[in-house]
């Protein structure tokens, strides 16, 4: 009998590591931008992690080493963790390569698949990565942040619902690189076809469990010069926080409603987090209209906060350009 327990408001973390039976080297600890519960293939993630406490990172490293050794891994292992209020939970352990290996290899400049292949035929980490084995440190990314973002096929399927969940919907991946998280996220979104607006109007409609954090997010958007539009419940929360959003009807409440604003080109970004079956009709109508109008739509508060950082970075000036060959010029080739 399998009993599942869903963790509300948890941060998901992906870890790729190498093990040869004697030593373990952690290649990367990737912090997901969407919360736990969104399929890992549909969640953007950042390497290195941006806001995970040092003691939690130590626990993740300890669990990774113990699990890799206990499973007698020879090569790569991928482990998914969830962090809820400082407690680290293991979601799953995959003693194999994962879709994040190419991404981590590019971020660290170390060919993980090549090293794993060497280990599988009897080579040792002390020979291949002697510095990391001796120090016990993770592979390094230098002074840059690397953001992996999924590419979705919404434009090819106008009738599809864009809400994210445990079922994977993405069809590709891109990576953004910069010396700060905001710019790296913005680059990844641009590459994935989600062009973040620099001005205009943002529509906000969030679930009850997200209302506690929406005011701080909304204030950040206002400080960047955006106008806010919100449905009744979200607008009340924003007004209590001293903000002045424009109120708009839900689809079933009357006209003009939010879909009318989307069709009238009055909305430049949508933040709409799922609320359950009772508001399913409204939410699906909003997301479908957004796909047709090619308006970026964000369905988690965590991703909306990342988008705010990305917009702030874009507003501050021209994006920087850096080649991976330049970043990793000092890396020694694995033989």
Short mmCIF file of C-alpha atoms in Angstrom, two decimals:
data_model
loop_
_atom_site.label_atom_id
_atom_site.label_comp_id
_atom_site.label_asym_id
_atom_site.label_seq_id
_atom_site.Cartn_x
_atom_site.Cartn_y
_atom_site.Cartn_z
CA UNK A 1 0.00 0.00 0.00
CA UNK A 2 1.36 3.42 -1.02
CA UNK A 3 0.29 6.47 1.00
CA UNK A 4 0.99 9.89 -0.50
CA UNK A 5 1.13 13.10 1.50
CA UNK A 6 1.11 16.46 -0.30
CA UNK A 7 3.38 19.16 1.12
CA UNK A 8 1.83 22.62 0.91
CA UNK A 9 4.12 25.63 0.35
CA UNK A 10 7.27 23.54 -0.03
CA UNK A 11 10.35 24.35 -2.09
CA UNK A 12 11.58 21.59 -4.40
CA UNK A 13 15.28 20.93 -4.98
CA UNK A 14 17.00 18.73 -7.57
CA UNK A 15 20.46 17.30 -6.87
CA UNK A 16 22.75 15.65 -9.41
CA UNK A 17 25.73 13.77 -7.99
CA UNK A 18 28.49 11.32 -8.95
CA UNK A 19 29.36 8.23 -6.92
CA UNK A 20 32.00 5.53 -7.42
CA UNK A 21 31.23 3.38 -4.38
CA UNK A 22 33.88 5.06 -2.24
CA UNK A 23 33.33 8.80 -2.75
CA UNK A 24 30.48 11.13 -3.70
CA UNK A 25 30.81 14.47 -5.50
CA UNK A 26 27.73 16.70 -5.67
CA UNK A 27 27.53 18.27 -9.12
CA UNK A 28 24.75 20.74 -8.42
CA UNK A 29 21.95 21.66 -6.00
CA UNK A 30 19.21 23.22 -8.11
CA UNK A 31 16.46 25.26 -6.48
CA UNK A 32 13.11 25.07 -8.29
CA UNK A 33 11.36 28.37 -8.84
CA UNK A 34 7.88 26.83 -8.91
CA UNK A 35 6.81 25.18 -5.66
CA UNK A 36 6.81 21.45 -5.00
CA UNK A 37 3.92 19.75 -6.78
CA UNK A 38 4.79 21.15 -10.21
CA UNK A 39 6.47 18.52 -12.39
CA UNK A 40 10.24 19.04 -12.28
CA UNK A 41 10.33 19.16 -16.09
CA UNK A 42 7.88 22.10 -16.06
CA UNK A 43 9.63 24.09 -13.32
CA UNK A 44 12.35 26.65 -13.86
CA UNK A 45 15.32 26.15 -11.57
CA UNK A 46 18.43 28.08 -10.61
CA UNK A 47 21.99 26.97 -9.91
CA UNK A 48 23.36 27.83 -7.42
CA UNK A 49 20.35 28.03 -5.08
CA UNK A 50 19.41 31.63 -4.25
CA UNK A 51 17.70 31.52 -0.86
CA UNK A 52 18.10 28.14 0.83
CA UNK A 53 19.53 28.27 4.36
CA UNK A 54 23.07 26.95 4.91
CA UNK A 55 21.93 24.32 7.44
CA UNK A 56 19.32 23.00 4.99
CA UNK A 57 21.98 22.75 2.26
CA UNK A 58 24.17 20.77 4.67
CA UNK A 59 21.31 18.35 5.31
CA UNK A 60 20.72 17.94 1.57
CA UNK A 61 24.40 17.16 1.00
CA UNK A 62 24.42 14.65 3.88
CA UNK A 63 21.29 12.86 2.59
CA UNK A 64 22.68 12.79 -0.96
CA UNK A 65 25.93 11.13 0.11
CA UNK A 66 24.18 8.58 2.34
CA UNK A 67 21.62 7.63 -0.31
CA UNK A 68 24.19 7.32 -3.11
CA UNK A 69 26.39 5.05 -0.98
CA UNK A 70 23.48 2.96 0.33
CA UNK A 71 22.25 2.32 -3.22
CA UNK A 72 25.77 1.39 -4.42
CA UNK A 73 25.58 3.90 -7.26
CA UNK A 74 28.31 3.74 -9.90
CA UNK A 75 27.95 6.86 -11.99
CA UNK A 76 25.22 9.48 -11.80
CA UNK A 77 22.35 9.79 -9.33
CA UNK A 78 19.52 12.33 -9.26
CA UNK A 79 17.61 13.05 -6.04
CA UNK A 80 14.57 15.29 -5.62
CA UNK A 81 13.96 16.91 -2.23
CA UNK A 82 11.20 19.07 -0.79
CA UNK A 83 11.88 21.68 1.89
CA UNK A 84 8.98 22.67 4.13
CA UNK A 85 9.61 25.06 7.02
CA UNK A 86 13.22 23.91 7.37
CA UNK A 87 12.49 20.17 7.19
CA UNK A 88 14.04 18.25 4.28
CA UNK A 89 11.96 15.47 2.69
CA UNK A 90 13.16 13.01 0.06
CA UNK A 91 10.70 12.82 -2.84
CA UNK A 92 12.51 10.30 -5.02
CA UNK A 93 15.95 8.91 -5.83
CA UNK A 94 16.91 8.00 -9.40
CA UNK A 95 20.20 6.06 -9.73
CA UNK A 96 20.73 7.26 -13.30
CA UNK A 97 21.30 10.37 -15.39
CA UNK A 98 18.50 12.97 -15.42
CA UNK A 99 17.36 15.69 -17.80
CA UNK A 100 19.31 18.23 -15.72
CA UNK A 101 22.74 16.67 -16.42
CA UNK A 102 23.41 18.71 -19.62
CA UNK A 103 22.34 21.88 -17.78
CA UNK A 104 24.59 21.22 -14.76
CA UNK A 105 27.48 20.28 -17.07
CA UNK A 106 27.18 23.62 -18.87
CA UNK A 107 26.90 25.51 -15.57
CA UNK A 108 29.99 23.87 -14.03
CA UNK A 109 32.08 23.26 -17.12
CA UNK A 110 32.49 19.61 -16.10
CA UNK A 111 31.31 16.85 -18.52
CA UNK A 112 29.27 14.79 -16.08
CA UNK A 113 28.21 12.12 -18.57
CA UNK A 114 31.84 11.52 -19.56
CA UNK A 115 32.93 11.19 -15.92
CA UNK A 116 30.00 8.88 -15.12
CA UNK A 117 30.97 6.67 -18.06
CA UNK A 118 34.55 6.46 -16.77
CA UNK A 119 33.28 5.50 -13.29
CA UNK A 120 31.06 2.77 -14.73
CA UNK A 121 34.11 1.03 -16.23
CA UNK A 122 36.13 1.21 -13.01
CA UNK A 123 37.74 4.65 -12.80
CA UNK A 124 37.62 6.56 -9.48
CA UNK A 125 36.53 10.07 -8.52
CA UNK A 126 39.84 10.60 -6.69
CA UNK A 127 41.48 10.33 -10.09
CA UNK A 128 38.90 12.24 -12.14
CA UNK A 129 37.91 15.01 -9.69
CA UNK A 130 40.66 14.96 -7.04
CA UNK A 131 40.11 18.54 -5.81
CA UNK A 132 36.40 18.02 -5.09
CA UNK A 133 36.97 14.65 -3.39
CA UNK A 134 39.70 16.12 -1.17
CA UNK A 135 37.71 19.24 -0.19
CA UNK A 136 34.24 17.67 -0.07
CA UNK A 137 32.90 20.67 -2.00
CA UNK A 138 30.28 20.73 -4.75
CA UNK A 139 31.27 21.48 -8.31
CA UNK A 140 31.42 25.26 -8.67
CA UNK A 141 29.59 27.64 -11.01
CA UNK A 142 31.87 30.61 -10.38
CA UNK A 143 30.27 34.02 -9.92
CA UNK A 144 27.35 33.44 -12.29
CA UNK A 145 23.77 32.18 -11.92
CA UNK A 146 22.37 29.63 -14.37
CA UNK A 147 18.59 29.45 -14.82
CA UNK A 148 16.93 26.56 -16.67
CA UNK A 149 13.41 27.27 -17.95
CA UNK A 150 10.95 24.99 -19.76
CA UNK A 151 9.57 25.69 -23.23
CA UNK A 152 5.83 25.11 -23.59
CA UNK A 153 3.83 24.46 -26.79
CA UNK A 154 0.92 26.75 -25.87
CA UNK A 155 1.11 28.68 -29.15
CA UNK A 156 0.57 25.50 -31.16
CA UNK A 157 -2.40 24.38 -29.05
CA UNK A 158 -4.57 27.49 -28.42
CA UNK A 159 -7.28 25.55 -26.57
CA UNK A 160 -4.97 23.97 -24.00
CA UNK A 161 -5.04 24.97 -20.33
CA UNK A 162 -1.70 26.47 -19.27
CA UNK A 163 -1.96 25.67 -15.56
CA UNK A 164 0.99 23.66 -14.26
CA UNK A 165 0.73 20.53 -12.12
CA UNK A 166 2.25 17.08 -11.60
CA UNK A 167 1.76 16.14 -15.27
CA UNK A 168 4.63 17.31 -17.50
CA UNK A 169 3.60 19.66 -20.35
CA UNK A 170 6.87 21.22 -21.53
CA UNK A 171 8.54 20.19 -24.80
CA UNK A 172 12.01 21.67 -24.37
CA UNK A 173 14.41 23.64 -22.19
CA UNK A 174 16.58 26.76 -22.39
CA UNK A 175 19.22 28.32 -20.12
CA UNK A 176 19.96 31.90 -19.11
CA UNK A 177 23.31 32.98 -17.62
CA UNK A 178 24.19 36.19 -15.77
CA UNK A 179 26.04 37.46 -12.71
CA UNK A 180 22.70 38.04 -10.93
CA UNK A 181 19.59 35.88 -10.59
CA UNK A 182 17.12 38.43 -12.03
CA UNK A 183 18.95 38.89 -15.32
CA UNK A 184 19.59 35.15 -15.70
CA UNK A 185 15.87 34.44 -15.22
CA UNK A 186 14.90 37.17 -17.69
CA UNK A 187 17.25 35.73 -20.33
CA UNK A 188 15.83 32.25 -19.85
CA UNK A 189 12.26 33.54 -20.21
CA UNK A 190 13.12 35.42 -23.40
CA UNK A 191 14.75 32.29 -24.85
CA UNK A 192 11.66 30.26 -23.93
CA UNK A 193 9.41 32.71 -25.79
CA UNK A 194 8.01 34.47 -22.70
CA UNK A 195 8.86 38.14 -23.20
CA UNK A 196 8.45 39.91 -19.86
CA UNK A 197 6.87 43.39 -20.12
CA UNK A 198 8.77 46.49 -18.97
CA UNK A 199 5.63 48.61 -18.48
CA UNK A 200 1.87 48.44 -18.63
CA UNK A 201 -0.78 46.61 -16.60
CA UNK A 202 -0.54 43.42 -14.56
CA UNK A 203 -3.60 41.34 -13.72
CA UNK A 204 -3.55 39.60 -10.33
CA UNK A 205 -5.93 36.90 -9.14
CA UNK A 206 -4.60 34.47 -6.55
CA UNK A 207 -5.87 31.62 -4.42
CA UNK A 208 -6.61 32.08 -0.72
CA UNK A 209 -3.37 30.33 0.28
CA UNK A 210 -1.39 32.82 -1.87
CA UNK A 211 -3.07 35.97 -0.55
CA UNK A 212 -0.59 36.33 2.31
CA UNK A 213 2.29 36.87 -0.11
CA UNK A 214 0.58 38.74 -2.94
CA UNK A 215 0.76 42.25 -1.42
CA UNK A 216 4.58 42.32 -1.30
CA UNK A 217 4.72 41.10 -4.90
CA UNK A 218 2.16 43.68 -6.04
CA UNK A 219 4.04 46.49 -4.30
CA UNK A 220 7.20 45.47 -6.13
CA UNK A 221 5.36 45.74 -9.45
CA UNK A 222 3.96 49.17 -8.52
CA UNK A 223 7.43 50.41 -7.60
CA UNK A 224 8.56 49.39 -11.08
CA UNK A 225 5.82 51.56 -12.62
CA UNK A 226 3.09 49.00 -13.37
CA UNK A 227 -0.65 49.53 -13.03
CA UNK A 228 -2.55 46.76 -11.20
CA UNK A 229 -5.86 45.10 -12.06
CA UNK A 230 -7.31 42.52 -9.68
CA UNK A 231 -10.46 40.52 -9.02
CA UNK A 232 -12.55 41.30 -5.92
CA UNK A 233 -10.88 39.00 -3.36
CA UNK A 234 -7.31 39.80 -4.39
CA UNK A 235 -8.13 43.53 -4.68
CA UNK A 236 -9.37 43.58 -1.06
CA UNK A 237 -6.05 42.17 0.16
CA UNK A 238 -4.09 44.71 -1.88
CA UNK A 239 -6.24 47.61 -0.65
CA UNK A 240 -5.71 46.55 2.96
CA UNK A 241 -1.96 46.77 2.25
CA UNK A 242 -2.32 50.37 1.03
CA UNK A 243 -2.34 49.68 -2.71
CA UNK A 244 -4.96 50.89 -5.19
CA UNK A 245 -5.66 48.26 -7.83
CA UNK A 246 -8.36 48.64 -10.45
CA UNK A 247 -11.13 46.14 -9.74
CA UNK A 248 -12.42 43.92 -12.54
CA UNK A 249 -15.25 41.39 -12.78
CA UNK A 250 -14.68 37.66 -12.99
CA UNK A 251 -15.96 36.08 -16.19
CA UNK A 252 -19.23 34.95 -14.56
CA UNK A 253 -19.84 38.23 -12.70
CA UNK A 254 -20.52 40.61 -15.59
CA UNK A 255 -18.92 42.87 -18.17
CA UNK A 256 -16.33 44.18 -18.69
CA UNK A 257 -14.46 41.27 -17.18
CA UNK A 258 -10.82 40.26 -17.26
CA UNK A 259 -11.17 38.37 -20.56
CA UNK A 260 -12.54 41.58 -22.12
CA UNK A 261 -9.44 43.44 -20.89
CA UNK A 262 -7.16 40.76 -22.32
CA UNK A 263 -8.89 40.91 -25.72
CA UNK A 264 -8.67 44.71 -25.61
CA UNK A 265 -4.86 44.61 -25.19
CA UNK A 266 -5.06 46.23 -21.76
CA UNK A 267 -3.13 43.50 -19.91
CA UNK A 268 0.60 42.85 -20.36
CA UNK A 269 1.22 40.17 -17.70
CA UNK A 270 -1.10 37.74 -15.88
CA UNK A 271 -0.53 36.25 -12.43
CA UNK A 272 -3.31 33.73 -11.88
CA UNK A 273 -2.80 30.94 -9.32
CA UNK A 274 -5.24 27.99 -9.31
CA UNK A 275 -8.02 27.94 -6.71
CA UNK A 276 -9.78 24.61 -7.28
CA UNK A 277 -12.89 23.43 -9.07
CA UNK A 278 -15.25 26.18 -7.89
CA UNK A 279 -13.42 28.82 -9.97
CA UNK A 280 -12.19 26.44 -12.68
CA UNK A 281 -14.30 28.06 -15.44
CA UNK A 282 -12.97 31.58 -14.82
CA UNK A 283 -9.35 30.52 -14.56
CA UNK A 284 -9.43 28.40 -17.70
CA UNK A 285 -11.13 31.16 -19.69
CA UNK A 286 -8.47 33.65 -18.55
CA UNK A 287 -5.56 31.38 -19.46
CA UNK A 288 -7.03 30.46 -22.86
CA UNK A 289 -7.57 34.12 -23.75
CA UNK A 290 -4.01 34.86 -22.67
CA UNK A 291 -2.61 32.15 -24.96
CA UNK A 292 -4.50 33.57 -27.95
CA UNK A 293 -3.28 37.10 -27.12
CA UNK A 294 0.31 35.85 -26.46
CA UNK A 295 0.34 37.41 -22.99
CA UNK A 296 2.82 35.87 -20.49
CA UNK A 297 0.87 33.93 -17.85
CA UNK A 298 2.28 32.88 -14.48
CA UNK A 299 0.43 30.32 -12.38
CA UNK A 300 2.54 30.21 -9.19
CA UNK A 301 3.48 33.01 -6.80
CA UNK A 302 7.10 31.81 -6.65
CA UNK A 303 7.46 32.18 -10.42
CA UNK A 304 5.82 35.62 -10.23
CA UNK A 305 8.45 36.76 -7.73
CA UNK A 306 11.18 35.51 -10.06
CA UNK A 307 9.52 37.35 -12.96
CA UNK A 308 9.52 40.56 -10.90
CA UNK A 309 13.27 40.21 -10.37
CA UNK A 310 13.72 39.56 -14.08
CA UNK A 311 11.70 42.64 -15.06
CA UNK A 312 13.70 44.76 -12.61
CA UNK A 313 16.94 43.56 -14.22
CA UNK A 314 15.61 44.31 -17.71
CA UNK A 315 14.52 47.81 -16.69
CA UNK A 316 18.02 48.61 -15.45
CA UNK A 317 19.66 48.34 -18.85
CA UNK A 318 21.10 46.19 -21.60
CA UNK A 319 21.48 42.47 -21.06
CA UNK A 320 25.05 41.24 -20.75
CA UNK A 321 26.43 38.54 -23.05
CA UNK A 322 28.89 35.88 -21.92
CA UNK A 323 30.17 32.72 -23.64
CA UNK A 324 30.36 29.43 -21.74
CA UNK A 325 33.83 28.90 -23.22
CA UNK A 326 34.97 32.10 -21.52
CA UNK A 327 33.37 31.18 -18.19
CA UNK A 328 35.02 27.76 -18.13
CA UNK A 329 38.32 28.56 -19.83
CA UNK A 330 40.27 27.34 -16.79
CA UNK A 331 38.57 23.94 -16.59
CA UNK A 332 40.82 20.91 -17.09
CA UNK A 333 39.54 18.32 -19.58
CA UNK A 334 38.62 14.93 -18.16
CA UNK A 335 40.65 12.09 -19.66
#
